[in-house]
Coordinates of C-alpha atoms in Angstrom, one line a residue:
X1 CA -9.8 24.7 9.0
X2 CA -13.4 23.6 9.2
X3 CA -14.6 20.3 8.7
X4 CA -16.0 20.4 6.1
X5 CA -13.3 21.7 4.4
X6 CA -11.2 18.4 5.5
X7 CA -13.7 16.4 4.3
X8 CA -14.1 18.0 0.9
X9 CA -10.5 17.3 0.7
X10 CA -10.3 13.7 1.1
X11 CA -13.5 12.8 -0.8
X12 CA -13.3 15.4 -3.3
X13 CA -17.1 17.1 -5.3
X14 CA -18.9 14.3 -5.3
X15 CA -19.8 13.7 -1.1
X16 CA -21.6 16.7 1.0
X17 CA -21.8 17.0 4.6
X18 CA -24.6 18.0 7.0
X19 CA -22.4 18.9 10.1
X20 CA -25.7 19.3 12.8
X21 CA -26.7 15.7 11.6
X22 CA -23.4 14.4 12.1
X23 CA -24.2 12.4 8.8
X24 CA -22.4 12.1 5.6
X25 CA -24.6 11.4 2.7
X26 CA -22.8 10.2 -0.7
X27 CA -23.3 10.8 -4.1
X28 CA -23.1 8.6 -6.5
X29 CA -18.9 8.3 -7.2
X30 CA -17.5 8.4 -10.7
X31 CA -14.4 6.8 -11.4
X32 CA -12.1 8.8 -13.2
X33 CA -8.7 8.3 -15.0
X34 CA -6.8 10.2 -12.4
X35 CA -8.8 7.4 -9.8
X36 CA -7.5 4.6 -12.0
X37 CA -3.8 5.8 -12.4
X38 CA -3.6 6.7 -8.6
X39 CA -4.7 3.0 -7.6
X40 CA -2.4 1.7 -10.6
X41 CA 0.2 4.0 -9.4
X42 CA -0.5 2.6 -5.6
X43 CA -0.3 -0.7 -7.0
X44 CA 2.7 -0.5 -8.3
X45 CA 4.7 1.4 -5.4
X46 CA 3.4 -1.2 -3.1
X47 CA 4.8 -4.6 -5.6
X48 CA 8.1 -2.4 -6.3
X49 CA 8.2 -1.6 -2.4
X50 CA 7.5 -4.9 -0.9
X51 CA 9.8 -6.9 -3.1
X52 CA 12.8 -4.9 -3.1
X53 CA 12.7 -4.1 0.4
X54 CA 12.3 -8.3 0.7
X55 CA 15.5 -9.0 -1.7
X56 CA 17.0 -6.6 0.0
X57 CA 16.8 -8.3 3.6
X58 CA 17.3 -11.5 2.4
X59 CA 20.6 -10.6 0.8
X60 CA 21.8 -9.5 4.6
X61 CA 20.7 -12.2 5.9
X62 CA 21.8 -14.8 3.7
X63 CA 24.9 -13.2 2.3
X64 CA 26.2 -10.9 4.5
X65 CA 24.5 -12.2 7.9
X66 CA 24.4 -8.8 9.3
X67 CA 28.4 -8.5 9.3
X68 CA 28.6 -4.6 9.7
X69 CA 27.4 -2.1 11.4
X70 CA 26.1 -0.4 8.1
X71 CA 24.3 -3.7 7.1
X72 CA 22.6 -3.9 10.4
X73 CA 21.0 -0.2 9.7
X74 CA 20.4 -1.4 6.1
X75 CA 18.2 -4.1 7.5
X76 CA 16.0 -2.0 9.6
X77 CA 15.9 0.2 6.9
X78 CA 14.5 -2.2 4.6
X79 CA 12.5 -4.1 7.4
X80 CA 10.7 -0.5 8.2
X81 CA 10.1 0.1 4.4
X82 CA 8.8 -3.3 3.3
X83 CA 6.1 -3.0 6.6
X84 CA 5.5 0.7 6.1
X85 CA 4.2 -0.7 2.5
X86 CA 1.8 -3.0 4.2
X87 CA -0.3 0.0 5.1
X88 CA -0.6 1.5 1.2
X89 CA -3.2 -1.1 0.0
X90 CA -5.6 0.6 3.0
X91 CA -4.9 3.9 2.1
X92 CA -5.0 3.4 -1.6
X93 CA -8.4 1.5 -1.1
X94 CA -9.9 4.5 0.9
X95 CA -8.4 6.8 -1.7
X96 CA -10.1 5.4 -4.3
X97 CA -13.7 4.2 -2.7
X98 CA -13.8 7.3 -0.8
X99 CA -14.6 5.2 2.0
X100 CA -12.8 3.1 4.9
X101 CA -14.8 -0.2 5.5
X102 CA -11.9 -1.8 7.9
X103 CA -13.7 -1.0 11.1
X104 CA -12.1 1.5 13.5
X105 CA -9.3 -0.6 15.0
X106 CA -8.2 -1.0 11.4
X107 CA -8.0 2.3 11.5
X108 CA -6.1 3.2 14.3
X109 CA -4.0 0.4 13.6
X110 CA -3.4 1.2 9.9
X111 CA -1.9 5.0 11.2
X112 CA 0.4 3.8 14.0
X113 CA 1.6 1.0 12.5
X114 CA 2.7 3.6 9.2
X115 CA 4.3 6.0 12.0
X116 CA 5.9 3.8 13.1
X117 CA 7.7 2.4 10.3
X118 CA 8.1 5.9 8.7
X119 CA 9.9 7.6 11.7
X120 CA 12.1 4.8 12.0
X121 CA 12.9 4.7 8.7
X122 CA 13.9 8.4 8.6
X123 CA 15.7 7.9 11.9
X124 CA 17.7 5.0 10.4
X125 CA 18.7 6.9 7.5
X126 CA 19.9 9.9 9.8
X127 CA 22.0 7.3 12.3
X128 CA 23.3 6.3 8.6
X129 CA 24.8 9.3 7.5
X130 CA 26.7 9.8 11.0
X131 CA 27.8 5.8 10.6
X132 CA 29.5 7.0 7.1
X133 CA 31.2 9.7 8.6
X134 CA 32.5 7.9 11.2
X135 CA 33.5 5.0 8.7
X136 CA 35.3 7.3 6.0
X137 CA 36.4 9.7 8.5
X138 CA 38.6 7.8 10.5
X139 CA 37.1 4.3 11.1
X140 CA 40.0 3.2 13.9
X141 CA 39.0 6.0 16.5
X142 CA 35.2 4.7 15.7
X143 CA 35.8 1.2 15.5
X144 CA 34.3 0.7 19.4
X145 CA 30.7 2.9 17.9
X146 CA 30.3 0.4 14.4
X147 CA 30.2 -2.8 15.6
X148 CA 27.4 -4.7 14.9
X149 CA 26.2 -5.5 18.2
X150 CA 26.2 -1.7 19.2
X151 CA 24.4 -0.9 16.0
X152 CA 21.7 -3.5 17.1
X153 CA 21.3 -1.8 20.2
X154 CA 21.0 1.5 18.5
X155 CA 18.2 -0.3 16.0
X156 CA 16.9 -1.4 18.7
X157 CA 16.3 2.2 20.3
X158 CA 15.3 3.9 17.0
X159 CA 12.7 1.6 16.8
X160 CA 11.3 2.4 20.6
X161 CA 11.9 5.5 20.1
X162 CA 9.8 5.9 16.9
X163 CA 6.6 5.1 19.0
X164 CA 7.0 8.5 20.6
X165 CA 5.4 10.9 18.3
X166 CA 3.3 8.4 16.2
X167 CA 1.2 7.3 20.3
X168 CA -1.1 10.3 19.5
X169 CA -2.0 8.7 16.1
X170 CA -4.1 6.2 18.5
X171 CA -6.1 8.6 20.1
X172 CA -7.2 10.6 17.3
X173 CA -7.6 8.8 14.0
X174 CA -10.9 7.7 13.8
X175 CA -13.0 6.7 11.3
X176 CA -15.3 9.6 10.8
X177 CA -18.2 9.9 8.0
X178 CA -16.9 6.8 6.6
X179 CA -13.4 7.6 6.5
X180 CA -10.3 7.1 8.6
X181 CA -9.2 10.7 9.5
X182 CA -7.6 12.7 12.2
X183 CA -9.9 14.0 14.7
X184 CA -11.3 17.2 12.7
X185 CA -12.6 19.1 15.8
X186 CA -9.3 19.1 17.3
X187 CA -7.5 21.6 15.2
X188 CA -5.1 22.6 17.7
X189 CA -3.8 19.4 18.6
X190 CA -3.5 18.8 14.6
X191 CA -1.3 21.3 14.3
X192 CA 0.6 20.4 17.1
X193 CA 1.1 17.0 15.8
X194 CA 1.9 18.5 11.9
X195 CA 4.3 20.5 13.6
X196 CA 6.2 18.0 15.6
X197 CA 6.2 15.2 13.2
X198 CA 7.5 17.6 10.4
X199 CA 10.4 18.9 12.8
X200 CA 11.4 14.9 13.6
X201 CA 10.4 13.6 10.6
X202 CA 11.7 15.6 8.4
X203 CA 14.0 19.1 9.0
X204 CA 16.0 17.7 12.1
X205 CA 16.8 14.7 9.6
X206 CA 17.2 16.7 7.0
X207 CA 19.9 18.8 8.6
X208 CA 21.6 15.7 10.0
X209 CA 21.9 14.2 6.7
X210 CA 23.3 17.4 4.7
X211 CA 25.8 18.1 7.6
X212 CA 27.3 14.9 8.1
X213 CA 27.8 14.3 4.3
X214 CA 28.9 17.8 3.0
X215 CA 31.5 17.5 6.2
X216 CA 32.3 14.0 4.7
X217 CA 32.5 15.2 1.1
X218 CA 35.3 18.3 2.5
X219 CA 37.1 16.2 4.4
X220 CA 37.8 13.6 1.8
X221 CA 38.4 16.8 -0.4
X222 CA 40.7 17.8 1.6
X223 CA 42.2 14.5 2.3
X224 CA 43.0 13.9 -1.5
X225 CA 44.3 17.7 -1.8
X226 CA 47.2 16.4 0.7
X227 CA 48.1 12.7 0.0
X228 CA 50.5 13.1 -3.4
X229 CA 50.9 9.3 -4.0
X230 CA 49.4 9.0 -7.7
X231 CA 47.9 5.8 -7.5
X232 CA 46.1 6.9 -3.6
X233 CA 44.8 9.9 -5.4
X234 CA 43.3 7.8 -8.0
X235 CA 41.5 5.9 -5.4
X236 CA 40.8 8.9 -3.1
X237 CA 39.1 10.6 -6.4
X238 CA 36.9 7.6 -7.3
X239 CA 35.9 7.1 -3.4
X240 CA 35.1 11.1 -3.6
X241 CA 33.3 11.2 -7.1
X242 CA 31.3 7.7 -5.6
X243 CA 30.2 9.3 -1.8
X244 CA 29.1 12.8 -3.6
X245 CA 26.9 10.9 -5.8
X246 CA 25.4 9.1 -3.3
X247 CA 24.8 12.4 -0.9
X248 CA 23.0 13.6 -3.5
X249 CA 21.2 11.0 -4.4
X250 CA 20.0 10.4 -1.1
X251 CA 19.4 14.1 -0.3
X252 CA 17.7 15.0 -3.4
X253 CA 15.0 11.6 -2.8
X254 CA 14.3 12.1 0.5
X255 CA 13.6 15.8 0.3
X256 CA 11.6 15.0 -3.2
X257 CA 9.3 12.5 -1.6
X258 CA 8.3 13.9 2.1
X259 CA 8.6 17.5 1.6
X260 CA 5.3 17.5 -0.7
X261 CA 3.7 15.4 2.0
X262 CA 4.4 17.8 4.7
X263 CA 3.8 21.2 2.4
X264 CA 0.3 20.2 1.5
X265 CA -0.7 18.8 5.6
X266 CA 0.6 22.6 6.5
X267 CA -1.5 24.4 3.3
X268 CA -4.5 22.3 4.3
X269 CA -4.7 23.8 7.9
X270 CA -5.3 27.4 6.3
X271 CA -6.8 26.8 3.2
X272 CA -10.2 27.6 2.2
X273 CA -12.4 26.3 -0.4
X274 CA -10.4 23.6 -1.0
X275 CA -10.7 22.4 -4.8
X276 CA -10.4 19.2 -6.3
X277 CA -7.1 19.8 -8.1
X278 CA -5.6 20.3 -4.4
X279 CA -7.4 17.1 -3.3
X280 CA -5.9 15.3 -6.5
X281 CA -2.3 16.6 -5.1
X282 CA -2.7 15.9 -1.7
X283 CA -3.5 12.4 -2.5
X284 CA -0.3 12.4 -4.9
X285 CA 1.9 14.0 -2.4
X286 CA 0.4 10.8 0.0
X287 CA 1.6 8.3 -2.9
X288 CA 5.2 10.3 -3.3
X289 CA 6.2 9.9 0.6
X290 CA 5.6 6.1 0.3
X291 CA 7.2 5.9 -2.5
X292 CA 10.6 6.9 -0.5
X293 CA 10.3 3.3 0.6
X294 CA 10.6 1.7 -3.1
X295 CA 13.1 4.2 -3.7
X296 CA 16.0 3.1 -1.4
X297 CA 16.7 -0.6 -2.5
X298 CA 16.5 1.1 -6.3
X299 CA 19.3 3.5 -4.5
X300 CA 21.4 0.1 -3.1
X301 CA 21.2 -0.9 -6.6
X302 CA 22.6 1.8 -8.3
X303 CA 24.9 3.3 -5.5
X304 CA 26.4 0.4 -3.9
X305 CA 28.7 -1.9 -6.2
X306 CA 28.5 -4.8 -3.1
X307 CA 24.4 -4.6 -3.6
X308 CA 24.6 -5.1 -6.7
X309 CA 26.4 -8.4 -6.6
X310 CA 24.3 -9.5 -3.7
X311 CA 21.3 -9.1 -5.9
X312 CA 22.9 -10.7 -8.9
X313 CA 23.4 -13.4 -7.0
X314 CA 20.4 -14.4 -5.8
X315 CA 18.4 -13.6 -8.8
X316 CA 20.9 -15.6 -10.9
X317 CA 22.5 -17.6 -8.7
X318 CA 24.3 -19.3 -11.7
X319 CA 26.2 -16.6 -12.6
X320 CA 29.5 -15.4 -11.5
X321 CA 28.0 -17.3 -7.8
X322 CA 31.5 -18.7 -7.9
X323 CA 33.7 -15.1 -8.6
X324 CA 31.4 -13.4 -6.4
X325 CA 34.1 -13.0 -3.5
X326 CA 34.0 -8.8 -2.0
X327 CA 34.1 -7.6 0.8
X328 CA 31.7 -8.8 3.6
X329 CA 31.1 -4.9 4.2
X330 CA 28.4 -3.4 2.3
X331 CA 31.0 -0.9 0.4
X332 CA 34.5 -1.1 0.7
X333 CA 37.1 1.1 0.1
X334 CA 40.9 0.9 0.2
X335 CA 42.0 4.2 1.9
X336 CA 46.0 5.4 2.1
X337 CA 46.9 6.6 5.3
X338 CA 50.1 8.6 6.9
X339 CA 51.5 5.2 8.5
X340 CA 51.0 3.7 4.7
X341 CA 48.7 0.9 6.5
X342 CA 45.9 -0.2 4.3
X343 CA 42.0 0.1 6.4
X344 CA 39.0 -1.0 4.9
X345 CA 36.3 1.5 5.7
X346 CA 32.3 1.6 4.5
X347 CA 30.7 3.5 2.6

């Protein structure tokens, strides 16, 4: 795509370019109402973001102190969220000035930094869905994987290995005619990195996610098909009806809020003319993918019934502080098995 093109897509009508001079020259900009509700909208995702990602790390760490494996993931899942929202004010800024005034190693850091945090939140999430296999599944044969000092180490990789894809970010973000962009006359190596980052970033996890949980929703099927004890079928049906609600959930949000982001990146490399509707979406698809990162404490809240206690209690301490007494997991469940022995397993 040329670059003009690119430009005309971040900075909309009102901005030309003279590529010989190398110059950008600005017209005057006009704020609309879709500016206004985009930076409102920004605002918001970033307060929403920031604080729930916050309560949610300081109910681990005060209440639950990091007991499980799944809280450990739940921590750097939050911990990569609440940073990867530190980055939005930037972007929202440049969004609606049509200009980046940080300076170029603002830029650069700006990009890596949100790599960063968004790869390892996605690869958090994926580790999460194998953890609640392994945990519903059969939890004894797994025990050895879910302790929290092997999920640490596991955080601990995610996180190393989520520099991988996002290194190139430092080479070729620059700021260029006043805004912090990939490098435009490097189209190849654009659509090398689009391609790369949307296969780990998104499909591979993707998959992951929707193989581990549809096997985990047919083998508790299945399981609940064979145990005939009334009140374990009562349970196994609640535990069922609870785990295919959050799959979907989860599934449904996480495609909802990156697969825009990734659709218009790809439509941008071939499209010509670009209009100002496609610049308005782009800049909304930008706003959906980090909204994924206000959307998963709302999930903890609504999904897990141990989450929502945690939160009750610390943004009422004085009530029910005393009856608050579950398990130290961050969902438990009560599963019947053949040797009638009763294991606690998280969901």
């Amino acid at each position: 795509m040329a670059t003009s093109e690119v430009l005309q897509m971040f900075v909309g009508n009102n901005t030309s370019v003279d590529l010989d001079s190398k110059t950008i020259h600005s017209l005057p900009k006009n704020i609309d109402g879709f500016s206004v509700t985009l930076a409102i909208l920004h605002l918001a995702v970033c307060i929403m973001g920031l604080g729930g990602n916050t309560l949610v790390i300081i109910a681990i760490l005060k209440l639950d102190k990091m007991s499980s494996a799944t809280t450990v993931y739940i921590f750097n899942l939050a911990l990569a969220d609440g940073l990867f929202m530190v980055g939005l004010p930037f972007v929202a800024f440049q969004n609606f000035q049509k200009e980046w005034i940080f300076g170029e190693l603002a830029c650069k850091l700006v990009m890596v930094l949100d790599g960063i945090n968004q790869f390892t939140s996605v690869f958090c999430l994926t580790v999460m869905s194998l953890d609640r296999y392994m945990a519903l599944v059969n939890p004894l044969r797994f025990a050895h994987w879910r302790t929290p000092k092997q999920a640490k180490i596991i955080s601990a990789f995610l996180w190393l290995l989520s520099l991988i894809p996002v290194l190139p970010m430092a080479l070729h973000f620059n700021v260029q005619y006043g805004l912090c962009v990939a490098d435009m006359f490097v189209e190849k190596w654009w659509m090398t990195f689009l391609t790369y980052t949307f296969v780990l970033g998104f499909v591979l996890p993707f998959l992951v996610m929707i193989i581990f949980y549809a096997t985990l929703v047919v083998t508790l099927k299945y399981s609940r098909q064979y145990d005939r004890s009334c009140s374990s079928l009562e349970e196994s049906q609640r535990l069922e009806k609870q785990v295919t609600k959050m799959v979907v959930a989860l599934i449904v949000v996480f495609g909802v809020c990156w697969l825009p982001f990734y659709t218009f990146n790809f439509c941008s490399l071939y499209g010509t003319n670009l209009t100002l509707i496609f610049a308005h979406g782009f800049e909304t698809a930008v706003l959906l993918s980090y909204s994924w990162s206000c959307a998963n404490p709302i999930l903890y809240a609504c999904l897990s019934e141990t989450f929502r206690k945690y939160f009750r209690t610390l943004l009422c301490p004085r009530l029910n502080h005393s009856r608050m007494h579950c398990n130290r997991d961050t969902e438990a469940y009560d599963l019947q098995y053949t040797n009638e022995q009763i294991v606690s397993v998280i969901t």
